[in-house]
Amino acid sequence: MEHVAIIMDGNGRWAEARGLTRSDGHKAGADNISRIADAARELGLKYLTLYAFSTENWKRPPAEVACLMGLISEITEKRLPDMMKNNIRLRTIGRTSDLPLLARKSLLKCIDETKNNTGLTINIALSYGGRAEIVDAVNKILAEKKTGDKIDEKEFINYLYAPDIPDPDLLIRTSGELRLSNFLLWELSYSEIYVTDTHWPDFDKEALQKAIDSFGKRKRRFGGLNK
Ligand code: IPE
Ligand code: IPE
Ligand code: MG
């Protein structure tokens, strides 16, 4: 087990249950990222991919989008020293050119400063859609190839956002919904799925450990027999 992907859902419901605003929920959710990153590091994971903002989340009210965009730069700046201390590397996937300048600047700075860190890689999905990723890959191929050229799955992967990162072993979705919501459509083909009712801001190290324990009991077959 080296790669866990998480759909960090339920900030709004977490806040609603406490009589707080959705922005309060997003703030609590953003703060939880560093706690789970620490836990992932302690558990020896190599990659943690976090779904933070989907291509469809742009449909939310402008004030909520602004709150989320503000949190991207705030958290990135605030956590950079800890990431350096803990040997964590930051990467992103998604149409990050859609993000406001301030968020982009903080992300680029953090990605650059952490690029030689060799411990946990945190891969944040921002303005990410699984369909967008596949379409972006196809457009890169069309721009490069000649009419009549053919490619196979192995070569196709090279055009995705993070070709060097192995597929997630485990997908976790917090807050109970039983759907992918356009996350990693290509990469999740054979990932194990774990859904918990716990809302993202409450998802802690113990909850992560529980998900990983459940993964340990699965029999992965990849379409074959007794693998
Ligand atoms: C996840 O929490 C954060 C984002 C999608 C940006 P939600 O905001 O979706 O919370 P719920 O699903 O409304 O509870
Ligand atoms: C998925 O959650 C996206 C993120 C967690 C960033 P949503 O809250 O957007 O998904 P739906 O709308 O419930 O499918
Ligand atoms: Mg949601």
PDB file of C-alpha atoms and ligand atoms in Angstrom:
ATOM      1  CA  MET A   1       0.000   0.000   0.000  1.00  0.00           C
ATOM      2  CA  GLU A   2       1.643   3.189  -1.107  1.00  0.00           C
ATOM      3  CA  HIS A   3      -1.049   5.457  -2.510  1.00  0.00           C
ATOM      4  CA  VAL A   4      -4.280   6.571  -0.830  1.00  0.00           C
ATOM      5  CA  ALA A   5      -6.687   8.940  -2.574  1.00  0.00           C
ATOM      6  CA  ILE A   6      -9.366  10.778  -0.601  1.00  0.00           C
ATOM      7  CA  ILE A   7     -12.562  12.553  -1.655  1.00  0.00           C
ATOM      8  CA  MET A   8     -12.619  15.083   1.197  1.00  0.00           C
ATOM      9  CA  ASP A   9     -16.396  15.543   1.351  1.00  0.00           C
ATOM     10  CA  GLY A  10     -18.762  16.826   4.039  1.00  0.00           C
ATOM     11  CA  ASN A  11     -17.362  20.178   5.153  1.00  0.00           C
ATOM     12  CA  GLY A  12     -20.785  21.769   4.633  1.00  0.00           C
ATOM     13  CA  ARG A  13     -22.667  19.097   6.560  1.00  0.00           C
ATOM     14  CA  TRP A  14     -20.079  19.179   9.357  1.00  0.00           C
ATOM     15  CA  ALA A  15     -20.659  22.932   9.713  1.00  0.00           C
ATOM     16  CA  GLU A  16     -24.435  22.695   9.435  1.00  0.00           C
ATOM     17  CA  ALA A  17     -24.571  20.147  12.244  1.00  0.00           C
ATOM     18  CA  ARG A  18     -22.784  22.667  14.487  1.00  0.00           C
ATOM     19  CA  GLY A  19     -24.769  25.748  13.480  1.00  0.00           C
ATOM     20  CA  LEU A  20     -21.696  27.139  11.691  1.00  0.00           C
ATOM     21  CA  THR A  21     -21.309  28.570   8.175  1.00  0.00           C
ATOM     22  CA  ARG A  22     -20.100  26.549   5.180  1.00  0.00           C
ATOM     23  CA  SER A  23     -16.959  28.710   5.222  1.00  0.00           C
ATOM     24  CA  ASP A  24     -16.283  27.559   8.804  1.00  0.00           C
ATOM     25  CA  GLY A  25     -16.630  24.009   7.510  1.00  0.00           C
ATOM     26  CA  HIS A  26     -14.129  24.603   4.722  1.00  0.00           C
ATOM     27  CA  LYS A  27     -11.694  26.188   7.170  1.00  0.00           C
ATOM     28  CA  ALA A  28     -11.945  23.147   9.472  1.00  0.00           C
ATOM     29  CA  GLY A  29     -11.574  20.883   6.434  1.00  0.00           C
ATOM     30  CA  ALA A  30      -8.448  22.712   5.256  1.00  0.00           C
ATOM     31  CA  ASP A  31      -6.925  22.474   8.749  1.00  0.00           C
ATOM     32  CA  ASN A  32      -7.535  18.738   8.716  1.00  0.00           C
ATOM     33  CA  ILE A  33      -5.284  18.254   5.685  1.00  0.00           C
ATOM     34  CA  SER A  34      -2.076  18.685   7.686  1.00  0.00           C
ATOM     35  CA  ARG A  35      -3.321  16.299  10.394  1.00  0.00           C
ATOM     36  CA  ILE A  36      -4.041  13.604   7.806  1.00  0.00           C
ATOM     37  CA  ALA A  37      -0.760  14.320   6.032  1.00  0.00           C
ATOM     38  CA  ASP A  38       1.081  13.698   9.315  1.00  0.00           C
ATOM     39  CA  ALA A  39      -0.867  10.490   9.826  1.00  0.00           C
ATOM     40  CA  ALA A  40      -0.152   9.335   6.270  1.00  0.00           C
ATOM     41  CA  ARG A  41       3.543  10.001   6.803  1.00  0.00           C
ATOM     42  CA  GLU A  42       3.560   8.095  10.084  1.00  0.00           C
ATOM     43  CA  LEU A  43       1.784   5.186   8.406  1.00  0.00           C
ATOM     44  CA  GLY A  44       4.484   5.111   5.742  1.00  0.00           C
ATOM     45  CA  LEU A  45       2.412   6.082   2.697  1.00  0.00           C
ATOM     46  CA  LYS A  46       4.273   7.357  -0.339  1.00  0.00           C
ATOM     47  CA  TYR A  47       1.435   9.258  -2.066  1.00  0.00           C
ATOM     48  CA  LEU A  48      -1.676  10.993  -0.752  1.00  0.00           C
ATOM     49  CA  THR A  49      -3.984  12.379  -3.446  1.00  0.00           C
ATOM     50  CA  LEU A  50      -6.648  14.746  -2.110  1.00  0.00           C
ATOM     51  CA  TYR A  51      -9.712  15.919  -4.038  1.00  0.00           C
ATOM     52  CA  ALA A  52     -10.003  19.549  -2.963  1.00  0.00           C
ATOM     53  CA  PHE A  53     -11.953  21.249  -5.782  1.00  0.00           C
ATOM     54  CA  SER A  54     -13.677  19.710  -8.802  1.00  0.00           C
ATOM     55  CA  THR A  55     -14.309  21.168 -12.257  1.00  0.00           C
ATOM     56  CA  GLU A  56     -17.993  21.175 -11.185  1.00  0.00           C
ATOM     57  CA  ASN A  57     -17.349  23.024  -7.897  1.00  0.00           C
ATOM     58  CA  TRP A  58     -17.038  26.277  -9.921  1.00  0.00           C
ATOM     59  CA  LYS A  59     -20.877  26.139 -10.022  1.00  0.00           C
ATOM     60  CA  ARG A  60     -21.062  26.959  -6.301  1.00  0.00           C
ATOM     61  CA  PRO A  61     -21.962  30.497  -5.113  1.00  0.00           C
ATOM     62  CA  PRO A  62     -19.121  33.004  -5.792  1.00  0.00           C
ATOM     63  CA  ALA A  63     -18.597  33.682  -2.066  1.00  0.00           C
ATOM     64  CA  GLU A  64     -18.046  29.983  -1.348  1.00  0.00           C
ATOM     65  CA  VAL A  65     -15.655  29.640  -4.302  1.00  0.00           C
ATOM     66  CA  ALA A  66     -13.765  32.726  -3.071  1.00  0.00           C
ATOM     67  CA  CYS A  67     -13.497  31.216   0.415  1.00  0.00           C
ATOM     68  CA  LEU A  68     -12.042  27.986  -1.006  1.00  0.00           C
ATOM     69  CA  MET A  69      -9.598  29.843  -3.278  1.00  0.00           C
ATOM     70  CA  GLY A  70      -8.459  31.958  -0.333  1.00  0.00           C
ATOM     71  CA  LEU A  71      -7.850  28.828   1.731  1.00  0.00           C
ATOM     72  CA  ILE A  72      -5.590  27.374  -0.978  1.00  0.00           C
ATOM     73  CA  SER A  73      -3.049  30.186  -0.661  1.00  0.00           C
ATOM     74  CA  GLU A  74      -3.475  30.523   3.114  1.00  0.00           C
ATOM     75  CA  ILE A  75      -2.880  26.853   3.873  1.00  0.00           C
ATOM     76  CA  THR A  76      -0.084  26.458   1.322  1.00  0.00           C
ATOM     77  CA  GLU A  77       1.868  29.386   2.776  1.00  0.00           C
ATOM     78  CA  LYS A  78       1.186  28.370   6.378  1.00  0.00           C
ATOM     79  CA  ARG A  79       2.216  24.717   5.943  1.00  0.00           C
ATOM     80  CA  LEU A  80       5.326  25.189   3.817  1.00  0.00           C
ATOM     81  CA  PRO A  81       7.795  25.242   6.769  1.00  0.00           C
ATOM     82  CA  ASP A  82       6.282  22.019   8.157  1.00  0.00           C
ATOM     83  CA  MET A  83       6.412  20.389   4.744  1.00  0.00           C
ATOM     84  CA  MET A  84      10.109  21.209   4.510  1.00  0.00           C
ATOM     85  CA  LYS A  85      10.692  19.903   8.032  1.00  0.00           C
ATOM     86  CA  ASN A  86       8.820  16.667   7.315  1.00  0.00           C
ATOM     87  CA  ASN A  87      10.326  16.033   3.867  1.00  0.00           C
ATOM     88  CA  ILE A  88       6.897  16.346   2.172  1.00  0.00           C
ATOM     89  CA  ARG A  89       6.613  17.157  -1.512  1.00  0.00           C
ATOM     90  CA  LEU A  90       3.603  19.040  -2.898  1.00  0.00           C
ATOM     91  CA  ARG A  91       2.183  18.462  -6.368  1.00  0.00           C
ATOM     92  CA  THR A  92      -1.118  19.291  -8.029  1.00  0.00           C
ATOM     93  CA  ILE A  93      -3.325  17.752 -10.688  1.00  0.00           C
ATOM     94  CA  GLY A  94      -6.142  19.487 -12.542  1.00  0.00           C
ATOM     95  CA  ARG A  95      -6.725  22.580 -14.640  1.00  0.00           C
ATOM     96  CA  THR A  96      -4.787  24.709 -12.188  1.00  0.00           C
ATOM     97  CA  SER A  97      -4.497  27.551 -14.708  1.00  0.00           C
ATOM     98  CA  ASP A  98      -8.185  28.221 -13.859  1.00  0.00           C
ATOM     99  CA  LEU A  99      -7.234  29.195 -10.291  1.00  0.00           C
ATOM    100  CA  PRO A 100      -6.858  32.841  -9.235  1.00  0.00           C
ATOM    101  CA  LEU A 101      -3.359  34.297  -9.414  1.00  0.00           C
ATOM    102  CA  LEU A 102      -2.757  34.389  -5.659  1.00  0.00           C
ATOM    103  CA  ALA A 103      -3.588  30.698  -5.222  1.00  0.00           C
ATOM    104  CA  ARG A 104      -1.447  29.805  -8.245  1.00  0.00           C
ATOM    105  CA  LYS A 105       1.512  31.790  -6.957  1.00  0.00           C
ATOM    106  CA  SER A 106       1.464  30.180  -3.489  1.00  0.00           C
ATOM    107  CA  LEU A 107       1.101  26.727  -5.013  1.00  0.00           C
ATOM    108  CA  LEU A 108       3.945  27.218  -7.484  1.00  0.00           C
ATOM    109  CA  LYS A 109       6.225  28.476  -4.727  1.00  0.00           C
ATOM    110  CA  CYS A 110       5.427  25.485  -2.511  1.00  0.00           C
ATOM    111  CA  ILE A 111       5.722  22.987  -5.395  1.00  0.00           C
ATOM    112  CA  ASP A 112       9.103  24.448  -6.324  1.00  0.00           C
ATOM    113  CA  GLU A 113      10.501  24.616  -2.791  1.00  0.00           C
ATOM    114  CA  THR A 114       9.444  21.069  -1.940  1.00  0.00           C
ATOM    115  CA  LYS A 115      10.410  19.494  -5.283  1.00  0.00           C
ATOM    116  CA  ASN A 116      13.485  17.696  -3.916  1.00  0.00           C
ATOM    117  CA  ASN A 117      11.732  16.310  -0.820  1.00  0.00           C
ATOM    118  CA  THR A 118      11.664  12.531  -0.885  1.00  0.00           C
ATOM    119  CA  GLY A 119       9.138  11.561   1.813  1.00  0.00           C
ATOM    120  CA  LEU A 120       5.365  11.683   1.357  1.00  0.00           C
ATOM    121  CA  THR A 121       4.057  13.295  -1.846  1.00  0.00           C
ATOM    122  CA  ILE A 122       0.811  15.212  -1.331  1.00  0.00           C
ATOM    123  CA  ASN A 123      -0.958  15.490  -4.646  1.00  0.00           C
ATOM    124  CA  ILE A 124      -3.833  17.976  -4.513  1.00  0.00           C
ATOM    125  CA  ALA A 125      -6.591  17.829  -7.135  1.00  0.00           C
ATOM    126  CA  LEU A 126      -7.650  21.396  -7.910  1.00  0.00           C
ATOM    127  CA  SER A 127     -10.099  22.353 -10.629  1.00  0.00           C
ATOM    128  CA  TYR A 128      -9.809  18.645 -11.296  1.00  0.00           C
ATOM    129  CA  GLY A 129     -12.211  16.472 -13.269  1.00  0.00           C
ATOM    130  CA  GLY A 130     -11.584  12.910 -14.388  1.00  0.00           C
ATOM    131  CA  ARG A 131     -13.246  13.652 -17.725  1.00  0.00           C
ATOM    132  CA  ALA A 132     -11.256  16.870 -18.121  1.00  0.00           C
ATOM    133  CA  GLU A 133      -8.056  14.914 -17.465  1.00  0.00           C
ATOM    134  CA  ILE A 134      -8.876  12.407 -20.203  1.00  0.00           C
ATOM    135  CA  VAL A 135      -9.908  15.141 -22.663  1.00  0.00           C
ATOM    136  CA  ASP A 136      -6.752  17.142 -21.879  1.00  0.00           C
ATOM    137  CA  ALA A 137      -4.716  13.987 -22.553  1.00  0.00           C
ATOM    138  CA  VAL A 138      -6.465  13.416 -25.886  1.00  0.00           C
ATOM    139  CA  ASN A 139      -5.818  17.019 -26.947  1.00  0.00           C
ATOM    140  CA  LYS A 140      -2.111  16.689 -26.100  1.00  0.00           C
ATOM    141  CA  ILE A 141      -2.009  13.526 -28.208  1.00  0.00           C
ATOM    142  CA  LEU A 142      -3.807  15.188 -31.135  1.00  0.00           C
ATOM    143  CA  ALA A 143      -1.315  18.062 -31.035  1.00  0.00           C
ATOM    144  CA  GLU A 144       1.642  15.663 -31.088  1.00  0.00           C
ATOM    145  CA  LYS A 145       0.690  12.764 -33.285  1.00  0.00           C
ATOM    146  CA  LYS A 146       0.155  12.306 -36.982  1.00  0.00           C
ATOM    147  CA  THR A 147      -3.175  11.185 -38.423  1.00  0.00           C
ATOM    148  CA  GLY A 148      -3.312   7.411 -38.377  1.00  0.00           C
ATOM    149  CA  ASP A 149      -0.931   7.012 -35.398  1.00  0.00           C
ATOM    150  CA  LYS A 150      -2.135   4.651 -32.686  1.00  0.00           C
ATOM    151  CA  ILE A 151      -1.289   4.437 -29.002  1.00  0.00           C
ATOM    152  CA  ASP A 152      -1.882   1.832 -26.302  1.00  0.00           C
ATOM    153  CA  GLU A 153      -2.871   2.181 -22.618  1.00  0.00           C
ATOM    154  CA  LYS A 154       0.714   2.361 -21.445  1.00  0.00           C
ATOM    155  CA  GLU A 155       1.512   5.270 -23.731  1.00  0.00           C
ATOM    156  CA  PHE A 156      -1.821   7.005 -22.997  1.00  0.00           C
ATOM    157  CA  ILE A 157      -0.893   7.217 -19.302  1.00  0.00           C
ATOM    158  CA  ASN A 158       2.042   9.454 -20.250  1.00  0.00           C
ATOM    159  CA  TYR A 159      -0.450  12.161 -21.272  1.00  0.00           C
ATOM    160  CA  LEU A 160      -2.353  12.177 -17.962  1.00  0.00           C
ATOM    161  CA  TYR A 161      -1.586  14.793 -15.284  1.00  0.00           C
ATOM    162  CA  ALA A 162       0.776  12.668 -13.131  1.00  0.00           C
ATOM    163  CA  PRO A 163       2.009   9.702 -15.211  1.00  0.00           C
ATOM    164  CA  ASP A 164       4.733   8.757 -12.729  1.00  0.00           C
ATOM    165  CA  ILE A 165       2.389   8.358  -9.757  1.00  0.00           C
ATOM    166  CA  PRO A 166       1.078   4.779  -9.428  1.00  0.00           C
ATOM    167  CA  ASP A 167      -2.697   4.233  -9.360  1.00  0.00           C
ATOM    168  CA  PRO A 168      -4.278   4.604  -5.894  1.00  0.00           C
ATOM    169  CA  ASP A 169      -4.431   1.360  -3.932  1.00  0.00           C
ATOM    170  CA  LEU A 170      -7.296   2.715  -1.852  1.00  0.00           C
ATOM    171  CA  LEU A 171      -9.966   5.359  -2.439  1.00  0.00           C
ATOM    172  CA  ILE A 172     -11.577   6.828   0.667  1.00  0.00           C
ATOM    173  CA  ARG A 173     -14.706   8.983   0.507  1.00  0.00           C
ATOM    174  CA  THR A 174     -15.814  10.776   3.660  1.00  0.00           C
ATOM    175  CA  SER A 175     -19.387  11.840   4.408  1.00  0.00           C
ATOM    176  CA  GLY A 176     -21.185   8.828   3.014  1.00  0.00           C
ATOM    177  CA  GLU A 177     -21.943   9.476  -0.670  1.00  0.00           C
ATOM    178  CA  LEU A 178     -21.549   6.392  -2.863  1.00  0.00           C
ATOM    179  CA  ARG A 179     -20.202   8.035  -6.001  1.00  0.00           C
ATOM    180  CA  LEU A 180     -16.947   9.122  -7.656  1.00  0.00           C
ATOM    181  CA  SER A 181     -18.027  12.705  -8.489  1.00  0.00           C
ATOM    182  CA  ASN A 182     -15.645  12.765 -11.473  1.00  0.00           C
ATOM    183  CA  PHE A 183     -12.507  11.841  -9.472  1.00  0.00           C
ATOM    184  CA  LEU A 184      -9.589   9.959 -11.117  1.00  0.00           C
ATOM    185  CA  LEU A 185     -11.790   8.086 -13.607  1.00  0.00           C
ATOM    186  CA  TRP A 186      -8.809   6.462 -15.311  1.00  0.00           C
ATOM    187  CA  GLU A 187      -6.641   5.820 -12.247  1.00  0.00           C
ATOM    188  CA  LEU A 188      -9.286   4.267  -9.968  1.00  0.00           C
ATOM    189  CA  SER A 189     -10.055   1.334 -12.289  1.00  0.00           C
ATOM    190  CA  TYR A 190      -8.867  -1.284  -9.789  1.00  0.00           C
ATOM    191  CA  SER A 191      -8.594   0.719  -6.552  1.00  0.00           C
ATOM    192  CA  GLU A 192     -10.328  -0.601  -3.449  1.00  0.00           C
ATOM    193  CA  ILE A 193     -13.121   1.701  -2.229  1.00  0.00           C
ATOM    194  CA  TYR A 194     -13.867   2.664   1.368  1.00  0.00           C
ATOM    195  CA  VAL A 195     -16.722   5.004   2.308  1.00  0.00           C
ATOM    196  CA  THR A 196     -17.254   6.357   5.805  1.00  0.00           C
ATOM    197  CA  ASP A 197     -20.084   8.520   7.172  1.00  0.00           C
ATOM    198  CA  THR A 198     -17.552  10.637   9.078  1.00  0.00           C
ATOM    199  CA  HIS A 199     -17.404  14.176   7.687  1.00  0.00           C
ATOM    200  CA  TRP A 200     -13.986  15.293   6.428  1.00  0.00           C
ATOM    201  CA  PRO A 201     -13.136  17.716   9.293  1.00  0.00           C
ATOM    202  CA  ASP A 202     -13.656  14.839  11.779  1.00  0.00           C
ATOM    203  CA  PHE A 203     -11.668  12.274   9.778  1.00  0.00           C
ATOM    204  CA  ASP A 204      -8.577  11.652  11.921  1.00  0.00           C
ATOM    205  CA  LYS A 205      -5.597   9.308  12.127  1.00  0.00           C
ATOM    206  CA  GLU A 206      -7.670   6.581  13.753  1.00  0.00           C
ATOM    207  CA  ALA A 207     -10.228   6.809  10.939  1.00  0.00           C
ATOM    208  CA  LEU A 208      -7.446   6.580   8.349  1.00  0.00           C
ATOM    209  CA  GLN A 209      -5.986   3.579  10.141  1.00  0.00           C
ATOM    210  CA  LYS A 210      -9.429   1.925  10.093  1.00  0.00           C
ATOM    211  CA  ALA A 211      -9.693   2.426   6.329  1.00  0.00           C
ATOM    212  CA  ILE A 212      -6.227   0.973   5.811  1.00  0.00           C
ATOM    213  CA  ASP A 213      -7.070  -2.002   8.053  1.00  0.00           C
ATOM    214  CA  SER A 214     -10.152  -2.637   5.922  1.00  0.00           C
ATOM    215  CA  PHE A 215      -7.970  -2.521   2.797  1.00  0.00           C
ATOM    216  CA  GLY A 216      -5.705  -5.134   4.389  1.00  0.00           C
ATOM    217  CA  LYS A 217      -8.638  -7.597   4.459  1.00  0.00           C
ATOM    218  CA  ARG A 218      -9.538  -7.171   0.781  1.00  0.00           C
ATOM    219  CA  LYS A 219      -8.703  -9.755  -1.866  1.00  0.00           C
ATOM    220  CA  ARG A 220      -7.547  -7.933  -4.966  1.00  0.00           C
ATOM    221  CA  ARG A 221      -7.867  -9.983  -8.116  1.00  0.00           C
ATOM    222  CA  PHE A 222      -7.437  -7.470 -10.968  1.00  0.00           C
ATOM    223  CA  GLY A 223      -9.747  -9.624 -13.021  1.00  0.00           C
ATOM    224  CA  GLY A 224      -7.631 -12.719 -12.586  1.00  0.00           C
ATOM    225  CA  LEU A 225      -7.862 -15.598 -10.130  1.00  0.00           C
ATOM    226  CA  ASN A 226      -6.632 -15.698  -6.498  1.00  0.00           C
ATOM    227  CA  LYS A 227      -4.264 -12.773  -6.845  1.00  0.00           C
TER     228      LYS A 227
HETATM  229  C1  IPE B   1     -16.200  19.164   0.433  1.00  0.00           C
HETATM  230  O1  IPE B   1     -17.244  19.535   1.260  1.00  0.00           O
HETATM  231  C2  IPE B   1     -15.411  20.345  -0.055  1.00  0.00           C
HETATM  232  C3  IPE B   1     -15.623  20.676  -1.479  1.00  0.00           C
HETATM  233  C4  IPE B   1     -16.357  20.015  -2.315  1.00  0.00           C
HETATM  234  C5  IPE B   1     -14.933  21.839  -1.987  1.00  0.00           C
HETATM  235  P1  IPE B   1     -18.648  20.005   0.698  1.00  0.00           P
HETATM  236  O2  IPE B   1     -18.632  21.503   0.590  1.00  0.00           O
HETATM  237  O3  IPE B   1     -19.016  19.310  -0.547  1.00  0.00           O
HETATM  238  O4  IPE B   1     -19.597  19.576   1.888  1.00  0.00           O
HETATM  239  P2  IPE B   1     -21.072  18.991   1.788  1.00  0.00           P
HETATM  240  O5  IPE B   1     -21.036  17.848   0.835  1.00  0.00           O
HETATM  241  O6  IPE B   1     -21.926  20.115   1.288  1.00  0.00           O
HETATM  242  O7  IPE B   1     -21.409  18.573   3.176  1.00  0.00           O
HETATM  243  C1  IPE B   2     -16.605  16.022  -4.527  1.00  0.00           C
HETATM  244  O1  IPE B   2     -17.530  16.501  -3.621  1.00  0.00           O
HETATM  245  C2  IPE B   2     -15.540  17.053  -4.764  1.00  0.00           C
HETATM  246  C3  IPE B   2     -14.644  17.312  -3.650  1.00  0.00           C
HETATM  247  C4  IPE B   2     -14.656  16.726  -2.477  1.00  0.00           C
HETATM  248  C5  IPE B   2     -13.648  18.320  -3.894  1.00  0.00           C
HETATM  249  P1  IPE B   2     -18.863  17.216  -4.069  1.00  0.00           P
HETATM  250  O2  IPE B   2     -19.560  17.619  -2.830  1.00  0.00           O
HETATM  251  O3  IPE B   2     -18.570  18.294  -5.063  1.00  0.00           O
HETATM  252  O4  IPE B   2     -19.627  16.052  -4.842  1.00  0.00           O
HETATM  253  P2  IPE B   2     -21.187  15.820  -5.106  1.00  0.00           P
HETATM  254  O5  IPE B   2     -21.736  17.120  -5.627  1.00  0.00           O
HETATM  255  O6  IPE B   2     -21.790  15.444  -3.797  1.00  0.00           O
HETATM  256  O7  IPE B   2     -21.229  14.707  -6.095  1.00  0.00           O
HETATM  257 MG    MG B   3     -20.067  17.637  -0.956  1.00  0.00          MG
END
